[in-house]
Coordinates of C-alpha atoms in Angstrom, one line a residue:
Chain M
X1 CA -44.5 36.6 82.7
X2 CA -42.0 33.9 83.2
X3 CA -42.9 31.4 86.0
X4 CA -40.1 30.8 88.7
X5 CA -42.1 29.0 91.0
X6 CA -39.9 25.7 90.3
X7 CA -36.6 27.3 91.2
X8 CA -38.0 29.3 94.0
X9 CA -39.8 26.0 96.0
X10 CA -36.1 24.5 95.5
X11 CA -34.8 27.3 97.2
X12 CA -37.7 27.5 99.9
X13 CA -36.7 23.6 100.8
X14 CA -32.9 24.8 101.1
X15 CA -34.0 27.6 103.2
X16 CA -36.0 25.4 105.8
X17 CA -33.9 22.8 106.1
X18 CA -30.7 25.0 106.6
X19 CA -29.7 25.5 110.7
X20 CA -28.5 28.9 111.2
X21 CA -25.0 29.1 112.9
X22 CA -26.0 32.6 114.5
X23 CA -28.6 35.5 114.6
X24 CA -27.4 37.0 111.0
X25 CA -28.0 33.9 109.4
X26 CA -31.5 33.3 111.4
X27 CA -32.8 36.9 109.6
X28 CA -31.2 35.9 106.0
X29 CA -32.9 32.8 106.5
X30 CA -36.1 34.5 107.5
X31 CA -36.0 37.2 104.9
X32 CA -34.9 34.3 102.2
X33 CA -37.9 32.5 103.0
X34 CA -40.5 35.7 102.7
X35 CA -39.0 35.8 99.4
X36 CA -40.0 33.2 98.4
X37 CA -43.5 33.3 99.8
X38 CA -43.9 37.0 98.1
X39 CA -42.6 35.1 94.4
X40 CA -44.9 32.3 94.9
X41 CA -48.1 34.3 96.2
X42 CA -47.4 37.3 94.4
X43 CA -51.4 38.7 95.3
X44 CA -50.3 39.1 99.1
X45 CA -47.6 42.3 98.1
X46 CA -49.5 45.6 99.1
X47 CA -49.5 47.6 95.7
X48 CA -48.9 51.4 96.9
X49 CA -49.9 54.6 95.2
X50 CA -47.1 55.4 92.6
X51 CA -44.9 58.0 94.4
X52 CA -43.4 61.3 92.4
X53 CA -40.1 60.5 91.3
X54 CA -37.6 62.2 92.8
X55 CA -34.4 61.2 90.2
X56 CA -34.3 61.3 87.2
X57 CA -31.5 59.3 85.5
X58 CA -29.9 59.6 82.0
X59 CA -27.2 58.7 79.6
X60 CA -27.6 55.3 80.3
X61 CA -24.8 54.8 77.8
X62 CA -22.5 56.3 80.1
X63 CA -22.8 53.5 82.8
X64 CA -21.0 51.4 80.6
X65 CA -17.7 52.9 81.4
X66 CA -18.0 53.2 84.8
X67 CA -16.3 51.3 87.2
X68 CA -18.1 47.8 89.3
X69 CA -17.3 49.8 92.9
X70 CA -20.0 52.9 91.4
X71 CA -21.7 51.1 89.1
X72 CA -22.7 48.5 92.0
X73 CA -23.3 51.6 94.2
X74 CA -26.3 53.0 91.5
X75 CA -27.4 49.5 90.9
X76 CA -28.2 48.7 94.7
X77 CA -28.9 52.6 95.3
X78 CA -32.0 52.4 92.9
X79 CA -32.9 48.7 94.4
X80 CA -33.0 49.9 97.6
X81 CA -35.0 53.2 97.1
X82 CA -38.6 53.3 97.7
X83 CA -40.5 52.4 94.4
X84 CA -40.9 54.8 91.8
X85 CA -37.8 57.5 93.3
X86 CA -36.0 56.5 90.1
X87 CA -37.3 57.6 87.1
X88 CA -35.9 57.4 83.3
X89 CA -37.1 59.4 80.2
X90 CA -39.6 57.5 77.8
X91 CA -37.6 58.2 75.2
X92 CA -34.4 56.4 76.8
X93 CA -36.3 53.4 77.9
X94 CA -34.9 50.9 75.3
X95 CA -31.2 52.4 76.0
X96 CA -31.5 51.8 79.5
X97 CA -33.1 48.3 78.7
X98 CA -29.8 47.8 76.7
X99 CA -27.3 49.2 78.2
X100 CA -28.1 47.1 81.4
X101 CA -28.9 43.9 80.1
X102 CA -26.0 44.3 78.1
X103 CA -23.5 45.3 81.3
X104 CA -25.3 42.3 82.9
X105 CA -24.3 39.9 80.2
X106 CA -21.0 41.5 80.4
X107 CA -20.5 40.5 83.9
X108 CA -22.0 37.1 83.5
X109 CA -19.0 36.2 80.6
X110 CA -16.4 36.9 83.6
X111 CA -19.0 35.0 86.6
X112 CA -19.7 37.9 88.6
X113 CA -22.4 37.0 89.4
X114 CA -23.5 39.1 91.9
X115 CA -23.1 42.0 89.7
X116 CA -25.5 40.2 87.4
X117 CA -27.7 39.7 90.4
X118 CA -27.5 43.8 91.6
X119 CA -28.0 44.9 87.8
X120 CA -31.4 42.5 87.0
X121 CA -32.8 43.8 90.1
X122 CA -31.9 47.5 89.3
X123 CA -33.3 47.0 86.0
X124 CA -36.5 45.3 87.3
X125 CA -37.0 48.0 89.9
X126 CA -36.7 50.6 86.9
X127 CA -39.6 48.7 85.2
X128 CA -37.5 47.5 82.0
X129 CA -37.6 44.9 79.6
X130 CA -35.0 44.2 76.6
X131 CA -34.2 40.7 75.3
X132 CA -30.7 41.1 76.9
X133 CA -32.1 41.4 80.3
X134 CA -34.0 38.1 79.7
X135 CA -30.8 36.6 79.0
X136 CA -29.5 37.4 81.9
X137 CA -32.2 36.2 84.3
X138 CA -32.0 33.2 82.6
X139 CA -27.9 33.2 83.2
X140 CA -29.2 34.0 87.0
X141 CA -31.3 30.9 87.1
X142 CA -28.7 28.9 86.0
X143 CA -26.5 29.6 89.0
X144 CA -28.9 28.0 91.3
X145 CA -27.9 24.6 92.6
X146 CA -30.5 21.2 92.8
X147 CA -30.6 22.1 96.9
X148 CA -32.0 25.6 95.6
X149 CA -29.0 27.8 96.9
X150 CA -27.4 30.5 94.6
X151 CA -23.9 30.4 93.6
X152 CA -21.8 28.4 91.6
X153 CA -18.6 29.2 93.6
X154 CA -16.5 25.9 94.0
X155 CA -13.5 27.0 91.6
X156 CA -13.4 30.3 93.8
X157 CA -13.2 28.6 97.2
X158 CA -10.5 26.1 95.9
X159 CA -8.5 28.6 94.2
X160 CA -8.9 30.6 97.6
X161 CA -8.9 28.2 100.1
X162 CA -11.7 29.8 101.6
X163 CA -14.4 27.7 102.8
X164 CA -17.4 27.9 101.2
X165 CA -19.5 28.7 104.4
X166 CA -23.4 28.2 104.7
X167 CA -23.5 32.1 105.4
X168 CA -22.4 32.8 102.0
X169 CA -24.5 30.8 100.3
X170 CA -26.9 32.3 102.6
X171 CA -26.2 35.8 101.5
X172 CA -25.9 34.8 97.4
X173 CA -29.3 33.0 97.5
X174 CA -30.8 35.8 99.7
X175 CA -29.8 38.6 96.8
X176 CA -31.0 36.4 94.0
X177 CA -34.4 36.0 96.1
X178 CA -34.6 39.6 96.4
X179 CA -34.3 40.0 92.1
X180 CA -36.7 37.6 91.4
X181 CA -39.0 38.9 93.9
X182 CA -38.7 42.4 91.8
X183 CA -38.8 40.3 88.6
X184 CA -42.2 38.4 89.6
Chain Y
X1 CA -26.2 72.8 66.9
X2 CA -27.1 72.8 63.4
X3 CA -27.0 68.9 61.8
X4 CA -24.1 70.4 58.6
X5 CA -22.2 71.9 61.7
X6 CA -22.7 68.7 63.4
X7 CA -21.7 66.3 61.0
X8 CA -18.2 68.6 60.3
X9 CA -17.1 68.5 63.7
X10 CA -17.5 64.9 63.7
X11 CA -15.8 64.7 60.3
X12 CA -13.3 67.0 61.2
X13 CA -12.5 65.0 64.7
X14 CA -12.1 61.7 62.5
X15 CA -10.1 63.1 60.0
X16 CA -8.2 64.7 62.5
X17 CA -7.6 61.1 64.2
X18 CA -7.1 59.4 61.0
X19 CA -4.2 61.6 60.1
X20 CA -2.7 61.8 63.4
X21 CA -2.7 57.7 62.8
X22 CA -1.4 57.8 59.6
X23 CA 1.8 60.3 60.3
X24 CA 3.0 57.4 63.5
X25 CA 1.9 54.6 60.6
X26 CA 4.2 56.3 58.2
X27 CA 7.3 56.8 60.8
X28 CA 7.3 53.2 61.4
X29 CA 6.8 52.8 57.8
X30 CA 10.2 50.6 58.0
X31 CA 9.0 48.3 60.5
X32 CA 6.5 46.6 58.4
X33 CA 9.4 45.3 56.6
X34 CA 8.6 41.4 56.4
X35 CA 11.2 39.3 57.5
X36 CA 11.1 36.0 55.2
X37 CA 11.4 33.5 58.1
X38 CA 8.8 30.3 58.3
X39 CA 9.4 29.8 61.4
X40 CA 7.8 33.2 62.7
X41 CA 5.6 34.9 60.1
X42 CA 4.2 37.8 62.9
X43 CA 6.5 40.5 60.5
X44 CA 4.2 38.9 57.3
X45 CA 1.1 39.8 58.9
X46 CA 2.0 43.1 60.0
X47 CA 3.1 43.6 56.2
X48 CA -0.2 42.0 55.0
X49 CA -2.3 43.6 57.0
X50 CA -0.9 47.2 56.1
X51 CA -1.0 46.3 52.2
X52 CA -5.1 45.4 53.1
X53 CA -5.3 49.4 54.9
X54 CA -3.3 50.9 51.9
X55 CA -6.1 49.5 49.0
X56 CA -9.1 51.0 51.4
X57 CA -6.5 54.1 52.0
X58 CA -5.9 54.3 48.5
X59 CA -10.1 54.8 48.2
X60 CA -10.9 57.4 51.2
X61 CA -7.5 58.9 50.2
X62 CA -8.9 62.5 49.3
X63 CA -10.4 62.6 53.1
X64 CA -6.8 62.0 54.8
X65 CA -4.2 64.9 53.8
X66 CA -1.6 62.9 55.8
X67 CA -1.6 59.8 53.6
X68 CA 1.5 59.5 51.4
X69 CA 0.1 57.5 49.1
X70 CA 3.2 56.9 46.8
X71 CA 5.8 56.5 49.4
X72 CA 3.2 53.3 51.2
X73 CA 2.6 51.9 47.6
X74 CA 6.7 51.9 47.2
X75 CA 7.0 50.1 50.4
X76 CA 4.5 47.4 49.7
X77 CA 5.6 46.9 46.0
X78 CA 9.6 47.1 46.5
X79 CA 9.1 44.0 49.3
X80 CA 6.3 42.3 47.2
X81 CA 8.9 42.0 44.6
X82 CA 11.9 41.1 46.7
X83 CA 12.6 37.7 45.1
X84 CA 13.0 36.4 48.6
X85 CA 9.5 37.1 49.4
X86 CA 8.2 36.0 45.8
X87 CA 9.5 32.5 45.7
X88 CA 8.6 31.9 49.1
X89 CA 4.9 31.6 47.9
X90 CA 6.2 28.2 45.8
X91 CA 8.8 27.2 48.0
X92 CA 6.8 26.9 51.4
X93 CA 3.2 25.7 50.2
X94 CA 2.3 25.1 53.8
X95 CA 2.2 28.9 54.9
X96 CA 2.2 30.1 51.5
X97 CA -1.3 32.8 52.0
X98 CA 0.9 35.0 54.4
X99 CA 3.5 35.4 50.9
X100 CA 0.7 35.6 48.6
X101 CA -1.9 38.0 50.4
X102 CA -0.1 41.3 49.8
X103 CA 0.1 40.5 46.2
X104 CA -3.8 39.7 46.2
X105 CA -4.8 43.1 47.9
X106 CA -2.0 44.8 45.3
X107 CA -3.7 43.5 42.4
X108 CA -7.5 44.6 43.3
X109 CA -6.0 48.3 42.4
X110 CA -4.6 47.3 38.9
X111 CA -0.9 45.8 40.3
X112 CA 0.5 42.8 38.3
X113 CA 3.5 40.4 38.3
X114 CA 3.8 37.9 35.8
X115 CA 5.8 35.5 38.3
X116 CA 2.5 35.9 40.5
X117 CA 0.2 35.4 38.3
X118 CA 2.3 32.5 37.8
X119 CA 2.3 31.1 41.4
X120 CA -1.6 31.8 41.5
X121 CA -1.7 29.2 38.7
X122 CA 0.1 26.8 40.4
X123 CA -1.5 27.0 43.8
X124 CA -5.1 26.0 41.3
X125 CA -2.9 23.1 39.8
X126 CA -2.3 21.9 43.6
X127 CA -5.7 22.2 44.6
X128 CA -4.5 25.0 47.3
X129 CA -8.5 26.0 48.1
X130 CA -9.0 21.8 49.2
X131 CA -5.7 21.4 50.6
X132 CA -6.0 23.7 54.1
X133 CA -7.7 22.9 57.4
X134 CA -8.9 26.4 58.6
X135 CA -11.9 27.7 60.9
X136 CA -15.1 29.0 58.6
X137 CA -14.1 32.3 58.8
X138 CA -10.7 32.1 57.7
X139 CA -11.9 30.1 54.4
X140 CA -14.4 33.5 54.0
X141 CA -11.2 35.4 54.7
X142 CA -9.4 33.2 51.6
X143 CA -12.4 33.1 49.1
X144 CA -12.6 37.4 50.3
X145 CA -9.1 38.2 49.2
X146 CA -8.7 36.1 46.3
X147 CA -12.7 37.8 45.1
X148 CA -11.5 40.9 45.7
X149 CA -7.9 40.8 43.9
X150 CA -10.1 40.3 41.0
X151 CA -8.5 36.6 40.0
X152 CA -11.6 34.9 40.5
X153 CA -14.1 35.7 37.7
X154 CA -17.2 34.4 39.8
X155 CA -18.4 35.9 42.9
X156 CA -17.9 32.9 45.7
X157 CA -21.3 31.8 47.2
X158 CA -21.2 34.1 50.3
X159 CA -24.3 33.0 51.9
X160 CA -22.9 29.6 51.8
X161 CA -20.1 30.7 53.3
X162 CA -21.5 33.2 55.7
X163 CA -23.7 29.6 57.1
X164 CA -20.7 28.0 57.9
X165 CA -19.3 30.8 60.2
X166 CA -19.7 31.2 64.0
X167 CA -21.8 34.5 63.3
X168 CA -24.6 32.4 61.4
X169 CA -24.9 29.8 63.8
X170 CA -24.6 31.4 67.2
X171 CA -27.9 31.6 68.9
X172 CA -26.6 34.4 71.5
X173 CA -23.8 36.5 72.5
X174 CA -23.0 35.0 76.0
X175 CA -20.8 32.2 74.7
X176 CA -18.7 34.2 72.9
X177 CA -15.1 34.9 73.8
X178 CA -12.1 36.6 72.6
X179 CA -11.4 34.6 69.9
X180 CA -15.2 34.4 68.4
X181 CA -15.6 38.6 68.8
X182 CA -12.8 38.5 65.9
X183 CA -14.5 35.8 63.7
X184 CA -17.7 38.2 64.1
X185 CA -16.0 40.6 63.2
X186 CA -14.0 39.6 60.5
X187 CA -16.7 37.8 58.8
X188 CA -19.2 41.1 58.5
X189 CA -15.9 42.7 57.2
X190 CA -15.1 40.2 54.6
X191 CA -19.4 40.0 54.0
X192 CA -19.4 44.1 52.9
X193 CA -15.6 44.3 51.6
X194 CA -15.4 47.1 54.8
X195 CA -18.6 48.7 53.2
X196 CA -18.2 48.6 49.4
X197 CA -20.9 46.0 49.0
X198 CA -24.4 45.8 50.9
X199 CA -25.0 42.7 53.1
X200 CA -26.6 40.1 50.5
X201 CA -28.4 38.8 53.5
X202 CA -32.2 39.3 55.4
X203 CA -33.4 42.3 57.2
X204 CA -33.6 39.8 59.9
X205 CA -30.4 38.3 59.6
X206 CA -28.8 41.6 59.7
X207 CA -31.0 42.7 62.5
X208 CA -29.8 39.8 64.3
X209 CA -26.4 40.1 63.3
X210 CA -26.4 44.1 64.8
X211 CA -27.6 42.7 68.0
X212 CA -24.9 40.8 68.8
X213 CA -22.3 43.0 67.8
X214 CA -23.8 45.9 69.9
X215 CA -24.2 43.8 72.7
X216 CA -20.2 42.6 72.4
X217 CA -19.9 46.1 72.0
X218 CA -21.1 46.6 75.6
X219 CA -18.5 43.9 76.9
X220 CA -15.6 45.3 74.9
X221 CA -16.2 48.9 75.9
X222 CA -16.8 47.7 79.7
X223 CA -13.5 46.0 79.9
X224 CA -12.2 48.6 77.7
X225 CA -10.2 46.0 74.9
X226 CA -9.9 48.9 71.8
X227 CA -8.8 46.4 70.0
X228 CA -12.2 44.2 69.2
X229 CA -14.2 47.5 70.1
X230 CA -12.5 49.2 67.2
X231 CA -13.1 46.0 65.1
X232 CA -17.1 45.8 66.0
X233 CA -17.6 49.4 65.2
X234 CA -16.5 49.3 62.1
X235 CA -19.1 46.8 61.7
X236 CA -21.6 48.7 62.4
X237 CA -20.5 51.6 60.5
X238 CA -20.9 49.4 57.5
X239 CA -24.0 47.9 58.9
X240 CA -25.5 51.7 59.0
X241 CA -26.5 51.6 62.3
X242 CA -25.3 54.8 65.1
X243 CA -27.2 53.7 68.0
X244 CA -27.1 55.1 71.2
X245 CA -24.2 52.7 72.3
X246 CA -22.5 53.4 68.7
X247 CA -22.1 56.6 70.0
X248 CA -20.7 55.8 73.7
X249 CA -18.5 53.2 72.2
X250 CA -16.9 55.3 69.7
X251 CA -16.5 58.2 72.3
X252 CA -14.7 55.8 74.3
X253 CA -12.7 54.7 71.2
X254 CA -11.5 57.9 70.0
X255 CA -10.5 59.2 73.5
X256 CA -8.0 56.0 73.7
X257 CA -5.9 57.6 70.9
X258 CA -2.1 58.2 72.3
X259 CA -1.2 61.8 71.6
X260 CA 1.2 60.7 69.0
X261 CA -1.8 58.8 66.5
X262 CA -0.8 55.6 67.8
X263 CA -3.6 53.4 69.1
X264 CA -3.5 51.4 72.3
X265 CA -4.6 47.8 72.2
X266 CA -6.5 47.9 75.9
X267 CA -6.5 50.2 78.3
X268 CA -4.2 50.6 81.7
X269 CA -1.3 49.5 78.7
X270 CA 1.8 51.3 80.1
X271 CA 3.2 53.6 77.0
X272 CA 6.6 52.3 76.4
X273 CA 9.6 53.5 74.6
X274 CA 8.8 51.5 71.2
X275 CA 5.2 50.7 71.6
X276 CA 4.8 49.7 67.6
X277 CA 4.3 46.1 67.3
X278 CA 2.1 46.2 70.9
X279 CA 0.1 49.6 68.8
X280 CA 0.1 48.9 65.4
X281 CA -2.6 46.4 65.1
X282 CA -5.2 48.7 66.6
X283 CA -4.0 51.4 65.0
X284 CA -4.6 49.8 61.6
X285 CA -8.3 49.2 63.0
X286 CA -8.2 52.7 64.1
X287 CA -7.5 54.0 60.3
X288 CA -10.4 51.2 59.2
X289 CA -13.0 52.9 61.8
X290 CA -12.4 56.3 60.7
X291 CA -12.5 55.4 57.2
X292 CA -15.6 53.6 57.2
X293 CA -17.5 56.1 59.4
X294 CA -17.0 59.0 57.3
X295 CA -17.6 57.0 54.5
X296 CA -20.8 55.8 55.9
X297 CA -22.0 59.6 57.5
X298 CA -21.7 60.8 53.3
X299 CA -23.3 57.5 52.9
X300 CA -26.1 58.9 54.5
X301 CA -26.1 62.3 54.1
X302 CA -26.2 61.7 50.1
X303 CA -22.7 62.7 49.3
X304 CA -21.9 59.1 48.2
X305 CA -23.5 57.6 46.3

């Protein structure tokens, strides 16, 4: 298993040293920072019983064609879902490995990044592996700046002329914890 | 279903596509008509490009009933021997390929001209091959055509060739943009000659060389651009390899066909009144996927041999 203690200490030292500007941003920064304790000290999770699943998905193939609005709604559907409700076929295991990693790769080349984020942690939570995916993660760590925030999003903000606010960082970094949590 | 049954429909479907392609192809026969002008040679390789479908055409000819075989081989050969287009070859030496590749793919089914043959020799008197500054996959392209109109009597060191292109050296697909999908592409085609020769390279080489191109695959079908999809499956219909995203990607492919045969270039591309030179690039690529896939499927099934 690949280590990501560096980048997540980078992000822990953001994380402290950040001063929230309201409640929302007081609970990111306290969820960002179990994160990271959960990443680092792995041992401390409580492992549950393996539930039944209650869906099982298929076709992955056809989740190529679907469009980021419903294919961000399965993606954070099966993160959010309690562990083991999403189940695949055996048999479709590498396909699924495939198909998102590749989807994931595809979103990277145009620097949607959260997509990338959303489809990792799907994937992760669906127990898969495929060189792709790997790719990907390490796309994902890439993002991350020396101060340990997520989120290469200068070019956006100047195109935009939105500021580039400590609560979005907040929220970017706050996903990518969450993936690498699944990840570790 | 039974597998025979199966593997009909499928044929059937392609053919069905294929033929649909060739009847728009042949109502715009007239527009491939190359305009001899240096300063814009986009009419040239329109005209080039359909005399490269006509000699795989020509092969998979018994599977299309559309094709009019003699009516395309009269088109390409009356303008190859307009002697507007035939001197140009001499007369412009800097874009002189886009004059000579129709007579190249001509003469790998048995055509000859004497005043070609002619120009041939004197591109080899001016040292033509050492003489051009092109991308590695373009100098495959050149060393491909001139192999395969049979005027070279060695084979060209592919595998030499092949390690100078973008597909050899890149280490994965996340770099790779519009431009590099098409050298990929167009190096595996040149590699095979669109199937009629297996890849001279590894198991692992072509293993790696299938991963990339299904995971571009992924990309192109994602952002739905028919055009480079088209492209890569062919690729892997002459890499032998249906996967599971083969299959999704050539769904997607074949349901992008315009009623009248013509093939859209990307999707959301608002039909127009004349659609042909935005259409008949893809459509070309459309004729090449068909063609190779069924070729590939008897491949398999041990009709070919």
């Amino acid at each position: 298993m690949r280590s990501y203690t560096t980048n997540i200490k980078r992000s822990e030292t953001w994380l402290q040293n950040i001063v929230p500007q309201n409640d929302q941003e007081e609970k990111l920064k306290q969820l960002g920072i179990l994160f990271c304790n959960r990443i680092i000290n792995p041992a401390d999770l409580q492992k549950e019983e393996p539930a039944s699943p209650q869906y099982v998905l298929q076709h992955p193939t056809t989740l190529i064609r679907m469009n980021r609005e419903d294919l961000f709604a399965l993606a954070q559907k099966i993160s959010l879902s309690e562990e083991d409700d999403f189940a695949i076929l055996q048999e479709e295991k590498g396909v699924w490995g495939q198909t998102l990693g590749g989807l994931a790769l595809s979103y990277a080349r145009s620097g949607d990044l959260i997509m990338v984020i959303t489809l990792i942690r799907a994937a992760a939570c669906l127990k898969l592996d495929h060189p792709w995916l790997t790719l990907a993660i390490q796309y994902l760590l890439s993002q991350q700046h020396s101060d340990g925030s997520f989120g290469l999003l200068e070019s956006e903000s100047a195109f935009s002329g939105i500021e580039l606010t400590q609560g979005i960082k907040l929220h970017i970094t706050i996903e990518a914890l969450w993936t690498i949590s699944k990840l570790s | 279903m039974h597998q025979t049954n199966m593997d009909d429909i499928q044929f059937n479907l392609l053919r069905n596509h294929a033929n649909r392609s060739i009847t728009w192809l042949d109502e715009n026969l007239e527009r491939f008509y190359p305009i001899v002008d240096p300063k814009d040679t986009s009419s040239l390789q329109a005209f080039s490009e359909l005399s490269l479908l006509y000699v795989y055409l020509a092969e998979w000819k018994d599977e299309f009933s559309a094709f009019p075989s003699k009516k395309w081989m009269d088109f390409i050969l009356k303008n190859i021997e307009r002697p507007d287009f035939a001197q140009m070859a001499r007369k412009r030496p800097s874009i002189t390929f886009s004059f000579i590749l129709p007579y190249l793919m001509m003469r790998s089914i048995g055509y000859r001209s004497e005043y070609y043959e002619d120009t041939l020799k004197f591109l080899d008197e001016w040292a033509f091959f050492r003489s051009i500054e092109v991308v590695p996959y373009r100098v495959l392209d050149l060393e491909f055509m001139y192999w395969k109109s049979g005027y070279r009597e060695q084979d060209p060191n592919w595998i030499h060739l092949f390690n100078q292109t973008l597909l050899a050296r890149c280490k994965d697909p996340l770099f790779l943009d519009d431009e590099a999908a098409y050298s990929i592409t167009h190096t595996l085609f040149y590699l095979t000659d669109f199937g009629n020769h297996p890849l001279i390279l590894s198991n692992m080489n072509s293993n790696r060389m299938t991963d990339i191109v299904e995971c571009l695959l992924v990309h192109y079908l994602r952002v739905q651009n028919w055009d480079i999809l088209g492209e890569l499956l062919i690729n892997l219909n002459v890499l032998s390899q249906q996967s599971p995203l083969y299959k999704e990607a050539a769904k997607g492919f074949l349901q992008a066909w315009n009623e009248d045969g013509s093939v859209p270039p990307k999707a959301l591309f608002r039909k127009e009144k004349d659609d042909f030179w935005t259409c008949y690039h893809t459509t070309l690529v459309g004729m090449l996927f068909c063609g190779t896939a069924i070729k590939n499927n008897k491949l398999k099934k041990g009709v070919l041999s």
